[in-house]
Amino acid sequence: MATLSLKVIDKNDNTVCVSNGEDFVDLVCMHTYQEGDRIELTVSEKDCYINWQVDDALGAAFVYLTEKTVSYTIPFGEKRISCSPKVFYGDRHYIYAEMARQDEITCYRNLALNPADQHCDVPCFPHATANVETRGEAVFAAKNAIDGVRANLSHGQWPYQSWGINRQDDAAMKVDFGRKVRTDKVVLYTRSDFPHDNWWKQVTLSFSDGSSLEFALEKSTRGHVLTFPEKEITWIELGNLIKADDPSPFPALSQIEVYGTNVL
């Protein structure tokens, strides 16, 4: 049985509220968040699967922790507009963390999904990074492409946040799983705010095992389903993005889904 602790901590490292539990812990925080506040989860064991909810409007994330403690910084200002306006709002918040059940760990699922991913290095996976993000703006960060929001008919503020490549020809985005997984399918939701947007006619998936596969795409608002023989990997990268001949210079990615199972 694992021991879990949840805290809300302010910018001066003062504990606003705290709760502890075994295999499950929840925390009701009666507090209006201030800039610099963070949520801290501590587990008695690392390398474990957790369901955790940093905000009731964001929903739970199935994640893998490689360290015993992970912090989630409450977003403010420009970082806030890539989130739902309901998230972290008000003076009462419901947070929880729970050790994942065996059936949740072994099931076939979207391994890339993490609505609680952050724009920094944290021991919490899956985690998205990229070699470029348009103007460094939160609405174009790589983490937006694994938050579970598929809306792709516009761009900018939530729910139309996306990964933007800033017109960079060698743009690439990586999803790191933090452990070994098996996958045989990727679904891409390319941003489709036509005619503002362009689209990719070809992309390449590269894998941690050293292999890579090219796929042709079509101009579509629907998910592009890319299937391949099962691979055992720790990360996947989307790159070699070849634009179509449309006039717009703005192709972008709304969501990437990577389907498979955990290697136990």
CSV table of C-alpha atoms in Angstrom, one decimal:
chain,number,residue,atom,x,y,z
A,1,MET,CA,0.0,0.0,0.0
A,2,ALA,CA,1.4,3.4,-1.0
A,3,THR,CA,1.2,6.6,1.0
A,4,LEU,CA,0.2,9.8,-0.9
A,5,SER,CA,0.2,13.4,0.1
A,6,LEU,CA,-1.3,16.4,-1.6
A,7,LYS,CA,-0.4,20.0,-0.7
A,8,VAL,CA,-1.2,23.5,-2.1
A,9,ILE,CA,1.9,25.7,-1.5
A,10,ASP,CA,2.2,29.4,-2.0
A,11,LYS,CA,5.0,31.4,-3.6
A,12,ASN,CA,6.7,31.8,-0.2
A,13,ASP,CA,6.7,28.0,0.3
A,14,ASN,CA,4.0,28.2,2.9
A,15,THR,CA,1.5,25.3,3.0
A,16,VAL,CA,-2.0,26.5,2.2
A,17,CYS,CA,-3.7,23.1,2.8
A,18,VAL,CA,-2.6,19.5,2.9
A,19,SER,CA,-4.1,16.0,3.0
A,20,ASN,CA,-2.7,12.4,3.3
A,21,GLY,CA,-4.0,9.0,2.4
A,22,GLU,CA,-3.2,5.4,1.5
A,23,ASP,CA,-3.6,4.5,-2.2
A,24,PHE,CA,-6.0,7.5,-2.5
A,25,VAL,CA,-5.9,11.0,-1.3
A,26,ASP,CA,-8.2,14.0,-2.0
A,27,LEU,CA,-7.9,17.6,-1.0
A,28,VAL,CA,-10.6,20.3,-0.9
A,29,CYS,CA,-8.8,23.6,-1.1
A,30,MET,CA,-10.9,26.6,0.0
A,31,HIS,CA,-8.5,29.2,-1.4
A,32,THR,CA,-8.4,31.7,-4.3
A,33,TYR,CA,-5.2,30.8,-6.2
A,34,GLN,CA,-2.5,33.5,-6.3
A,35,GLU,CA,0.4,33.7,-8.8
A,36,GLY,CA,3.2,31.4,-7.6
A,37,ASP,CA,0.9,28.8,-6.0
A,38,ARG,CA,1.6,25.2,-6.8
A,39,ILE,CA,0.1,21.8,-6.2
A,40,GLU,CA,2.6,19.2,-4.9
A,41,LEU,CA,2.0,15.4,-4.9
A,42,THR,CA,4.3,13.1,-3.0
A,43,VAL,CA,4.1,9.3,-3.2
A,44,SER,CA,6.0,6.8,-1.0
A,45,GLU,CA,7.3,5.0,-4.1
A,46,LYS,CA,8.5,6.1,-7.5
A,47,ASP,CA,8.1,4.5,-10.9
A,48,CYS,CA,4.4,4.1,-10.4
A,49,TYR,CA,1.1,4.7,-12.3
A,50,ILE,CA,-1.2,7.4,-10.8
A,51,ASN,CA,-4.5,9.0,-11.6
A,52,TRP,CA,-4.3,12.6,-10.5
A,53,GLN,CA,-6.6,15.5,-10.9
A,54,VAL,CA,-5.1,18.9,-10.3
A,55,ASP,CA,-8.4,20.6,-11.0
A,56,ASP,CA,-12.0,19.4,-11.2
A,57,ALA,CA,-12.5,21.3,-14.5
A,58,LEU,CA,-9.4,19.8,-16.1
A,59,GLY,CA,-10.2,16.2,-15.3
A,60,ALA,CA,-8.0,13.3,-14.2
A,61,ALA,CA,-4.7,12.4,-15.9
A,62,PHE,CA,-3.3,8.8,-16.0
A,63,VAL,CA,0.4,9.4,-15.5
A,64,TYR,CA,3.6,7.6,-14.7
A,65,LEU,CA,5.9,9.1,-12.0
A,66,THR,CA,9.6,8.5,-12.1
A,67,GLU,CA,10.2,10.4,-8.8
A,68,LYS,CA,8.4,10.5,-5.5
A,69,THR,CA,7.4,14.1,-5.8
A,70,VAL,CA,5.9,16.2,-8.6
A,71,SER,CA,4.8,19.8,-8.6
A,72,TYR,CA,2.2,21.5,-10.7
A,73,THR,CA,2.4,25.3,-11.0
A,74,ILE,CA,-1.0,27.1,-11.3
A,75,PRO,CA,-0.9,29.1,-14.6
A,76,PHE,CA,-1.5,32.8,-14.7
A,77,GLY,CA,-1.5,35.6,-17.3
A,78,GLU,CA,-0.6,34.5,-20.8
A,79,LYS,CA,-0.1,30.9,-19.7
A,80,ARG,CA,-3.7,30.8,-18.7
A,81,ILE,CA,-5.4,31.4,-22.1
A,82,SER,CA,-4.5,27.9,-23.3
A,83,CYS,CA,-6.7,26.5,-20.5
A,84,SER,CA,-10.5,26.4,-20.0
A,85,PRO,CA,-11.6,29.6,-18.2
A,86,LYS,CA,-13.2,27.3,-15.6
A,87,VAL,CA,-9.9,25.7,-14.6
A,88,PHE,CA,-8.4,26.9,-11.3
A,89,TYR,CA,-11.1,29.5,-11.0
A,90,GLY,CA,-12.8,30.5,-7.7
A,91,ASP,CA,-12.2,29.8,-4.1
A,92,ARG,CA,-12.9,26.0,-3.9
A,93,HIS,CA,-11.0,23.3,-5.7
A,94,TYR,CA,-11.2,19.5,-5.6
A,95,ILE,CA,-7.8,17.8,-6.1
A,96,TYR,CA,-7.1,14.0,-5.9
A,97,ALA,CA,-4.5,11.4,-6.6
A,98,GLU,CA,-5.0,7.6,-6.7
A,99,MET,CA,-2.8,4.6,-7.4
A,100,ALA,CA,-3.9,3.2,-10.7
A,101,ARG,CA,-5.6,-0.2,-10.7
A,102,GLN,CA,-4.0,-3.1,-12.6
A,103,ASP,CA,-6.8,-3.1,-15.3
A,104,GLU,CA,-6.1,0.6,-15.9
A,105,ILE,CA,-2.3,-0.1,-16.2
A,106,THR,CA,-2.7,-3.0,-18.6
A,107,CYS,CA,-5.5,-1.8,-20.9
A,108,TYR,CA,-5.1,-0.5,-24.5
A,109,ARG,CA,-5.3,3.3,-24.3
A,110,ASN,CA,-4.1,6.6,-25.7
A,111,LEU,CA,-0.7,6.6,-24.0
A,112,ALA,CA,0.0,10.2,-25.0
A,113,LEU,CA,-2.9,11.8,-23.2
A,114,ASN,CA,-2.0,14.0,-20.3
A,115,PRO,CA,-4.1,17.1,-19.6
A,116,ALA,CA,-1.8,17.9,-16.6
A,117,ASP,CA,1.4,18.1,-18.7
A,118,GLN,CA,3.5,21.2,-18.0
A,119,HIS,CA,5.9,23.4,-20.0
A,120,CYS,CA,8.9,22.4,-18.0
A,121,ASP,CA,10.8,19.2,-17.2
A,122,VAL,CA,8.9,17.2,-14.6
A,123,PRO,CA,9.1,13.5,-13.5
A,124,CYS,CA,5.5,13.0,-14.8
A,125,PHE,CA,4.8,11.3,-18.1
A,126,PRO,CA,3.7,11.4,-20.8
A,127,HIS,CA,5.4,14.7,-21.5
A,128,ALA,CA,5.5,16.7,-24.8
A,129,THR,CA,8.4,18.8,-26.0
A,130,ALA,CA,9.4,20.5,-29.3
A,131,ASN,CA,12.3,22.3,-30.9
A,132,VAL,CA,10.1,25.2,-31.7
A,133,GLU,CA,6.8,26.7,-30.5
A,134,THR,CA,5.4,29.8,-32.2
A,135,ARG,CA,6.7,33.0,-30.6
A,136,GLY,CA,7.0,31.0,-27.3
A,137,GLU,CA,3.3,31.5,-26.7
A,138,ALA,CA,1.4,29.1,-24.4
A,139,VAL,CA,-1.4,28.7,-27.0
A,140,PHE,CA,1.2,27.1,-29.3
A,141,ALA,CA,3.1,24.9,-26.8
A,142,ALA,CA,3.8,21.3,-27.6
A,143,LYS,CA,1.9,20.2,-24.4
A,144,ASN,CA,-1.4,21.4,-26.0
A,145,ALA,CA,-1.2,18.5,-28.5
A,146,ILE,CA,-1.6,15.9,-25.7
A,147,ASP,CA,-4.3,17.6,-23.6
A,148,GLY,CA,-7.2,15.7,-25.0
A,149,VAL,CA,-8.8,18.6,-26.8
A,150,ARG,CA,-9.3,17.8,-30.5
A,151,ALA,CA,-11.0,21.1,-31.5
A,152,ASN,CA,-9.1,22.1,-34.7
A,153,LEU,CA,-11.4,24.5,-36.7
A,154,SER,CA,-9.7,27.7,-35.3
A,155,HIS,CA,-6.5,28.7,-33.6
A,156,GLY,CA,-5.5,30.7,-30.5
A,157,GLN,CA,-7.3,30.6,-27.1
A,158,TRP,CA,-8.8,27.5,-25.6
A,159,PRO,CA,-10.3,25.2,-26.9
A,160,TYR,CA,-8.2,26.0,-30.1
A,161,GLN,CA,-4.8,25.8,-28.5
A,162,SER,CA,-2.3,23.8,-30.7
A,163,TRP,CA,1.4,23.1,-31.3
A,164,GLY,CA,2.6,25.8,-33.6
A,165,ILE,CA,5.9,25.5,-35.6
A,166,ASN,CA,6.6,29.2,-36.2
A,167,ARG,CA,7.1,28.4,-39.9
A,168,GLN,CA,10.3,26.4,-39.1
A,169,ASP,CA,11.1,23.7,-41.7
A,170,ASP,CA,12.8,21.4,-39.3
A,171,ALA,CA,10.1,21.6,-36.6
A,172,ALA,CA,9.8,18.4,-34.6
A,173,MET,CA,7.7,17.4,-31.5
A,174,LYS,CA,8.5,14.5,-29.1
A,175,VAL,CA,6.2,12.6,-26.7
A,176,ASP,CA,8.2,11.0,-24.0
A,177,PHE,CA,6.5,8.2,-22.0
A,178,GLY,CA,9.0,7.8,-19.2
A,179,ARG,CA,8.9,4.0,-19.5
A,180,LYS,CA,8.6,1.3,-22.1
A,181,VAL,CA,5.3,1.1,-24.0
A,182,ARG,CA,4.0,-0.9,-27.0
A,183,THR,CA,2.2,1.0,-29.7
A,184,ASP,CA,0.8,0.2,-33.1
A,185,LYS,CA,-1.3,3.3,-34.0
A,186,VAL,CA,-1.0,7.1,-34.0
A,187,VAL,CA,-3.9,9.5,-34.7
A,188,LEU,CA,-3.1,13.1,-35.7
A,189,TYR,CA,-5.6,15.9,-35.6
A,190,THR,CA,-4.0,18.6,-37.7
A,191,ARG,CA,-5.2,22.1,-37.3
A,192,SER,CA,-7.8,22.9,-39.9
A,193,ASP,CA,-8.5,26.6,-39.7
A,194,PHE,CA,-8.7,26.9,-43.5
A,195,PRO,CA,-7.8,29.1,-45.3
A,196,HIS,CA,-5.6,30.6,-42.5
A,197,ASP,CA,-3.9,27.2,-42.1
A,198,ASN,CA,-1.9,25.1,-44.4
A,199,TRP,CA,-1.6,21.3,-43.9
A,200,TRP,CA,1.1,18.6,-44.1
A,201,LYS,CA,1.1,16.3,-47.1
A,202,GLN,CA,3.7,14.1,-45.5
A,203,VAL,CA,5.1,13.5,-42.0
A,204,THR,CA,7.6,11.1,-40.4
A,205,LEU,CA,7.2,9.3,-37.1
A,206,SER,CA,10.6,8.4,-35.5
A,207,PHE,CA,10.8,6.0,-32.6
A,208,SER,CA,13.3,5.5,-29.7
A,209,ASP,CA,14.2,2.1,-31.2
A,210,GLY,CA,16.0,3.9,-34.1
A,211,SER,CA,13.3,3.3,-36.7
A,212,SER,CA,11.2,5.8,-38.6
A,213,LEU,CA,8.1,5.6,-40.9
A,214,GLU,CA,6.8,8.1,-43.4
A,215,PHE,CA,3.1,8.7,-43.9
A,216,ALA,CA,1.1,10.7,-46.5
A,217,LEU,CA,-1.7,12.9,-45.2
A,218,GLU,CA,-4.7,14.5,-46.8
A,219,LYS,CA,-6.3,17.9,-46.3
A,220,SER,CA,-8.9,17.0,-43.6
A,221,THR,CA,-10.5,18.1,-40.4
A,222,ARG,CA,-10.7,14.5,-39.3
A,223,GLY,CA,-8.1,12.4,-37.4
A,224,HIS,CA,-5.4,10.9,-39.6
A,225,VAL,CA,-5.1,7.3,-38.5
A,226,LEU,CA,-1.5,6.0,-38.9
A,227,THR,CA,-1.0,2.2,-38.2
A,228,PHE,CA,2.1,0.1,-38.2
A,229,PRO,CA,3.5,-3.1,-36.8
A,230,GLU,CA,3.7,-3.0,-33.0
A,231,LYS,CA,6.8,-1.3,-31.6
A,232,GLU,CA,8.3,-1.3,-28.1
A,233,ILE,CA,9.5,2.3,-27.4
A,234,THR,CA,10.1,4.9,-24.7
A,235,TRP,CA,9.4,8.0,-27.0
A,236,ILE,CA,8.0,9.0,-30.3
A,237,GLU,CA,8.8,12.0,-32.5
A,238,LEU,CA,6.8,13.7,-35.2
A,239,GLY,CA,9.0,15.5,-37.8
A,240,ASN,CA,10.1,15.9,-41.4
A,241,LEU,CA,6.8,17.9,-41.9
A,242,ILE,CA,6.3,18.6,-45.5
A,243,LYS,CA,3.8,21.4,-46.2
A,244,ALA,CA,1.2,21.3,-49.0
A,245,ASP,CA,1.3,23.8,-51.8
A,246,ASP,CA,-1.5,25.9,-50.2
A,247,PRO,CA,-0.7,29.6,-49.9
A,248,SER,CA,-0.8,29.7,-46.1
A,249,PRO,CA,2.5,29.3,-44.2
A,250,PHE,CA,0.7,28.0,-41.0
A,251,PRO,CA,0.4,24.3,-40.6
A,252,ALA,CA,-0.1,23.2,-37.0
A,253,LEU,CA,-1.1,20.2,-34.8
A,254,SER,CA,-4.1,20.2,-32.6
A,255,GLN,CA,-3.7,16.7,-31.1
A,256,ILE,CA,-1.5,13.6,-31.3
A,257,GLU,CA,-2.8,10.3,-29.9
A,258,VAL,CA,-0.6,7.3,-29.4
A,259,TYR,CA,-2.4,4.0,-28.8
A,260,GLY,CA,-1.0,1.0,-27.1
A,261,THR,CA,-0.2,-0.7,-23.8
A,262,ASN,CA,2.4,-0.4,-21.1
A,263,VAL,CA,5.3,-2.9,-20.9
A,264,LEU,CA,5.2,-4.4,-17.5
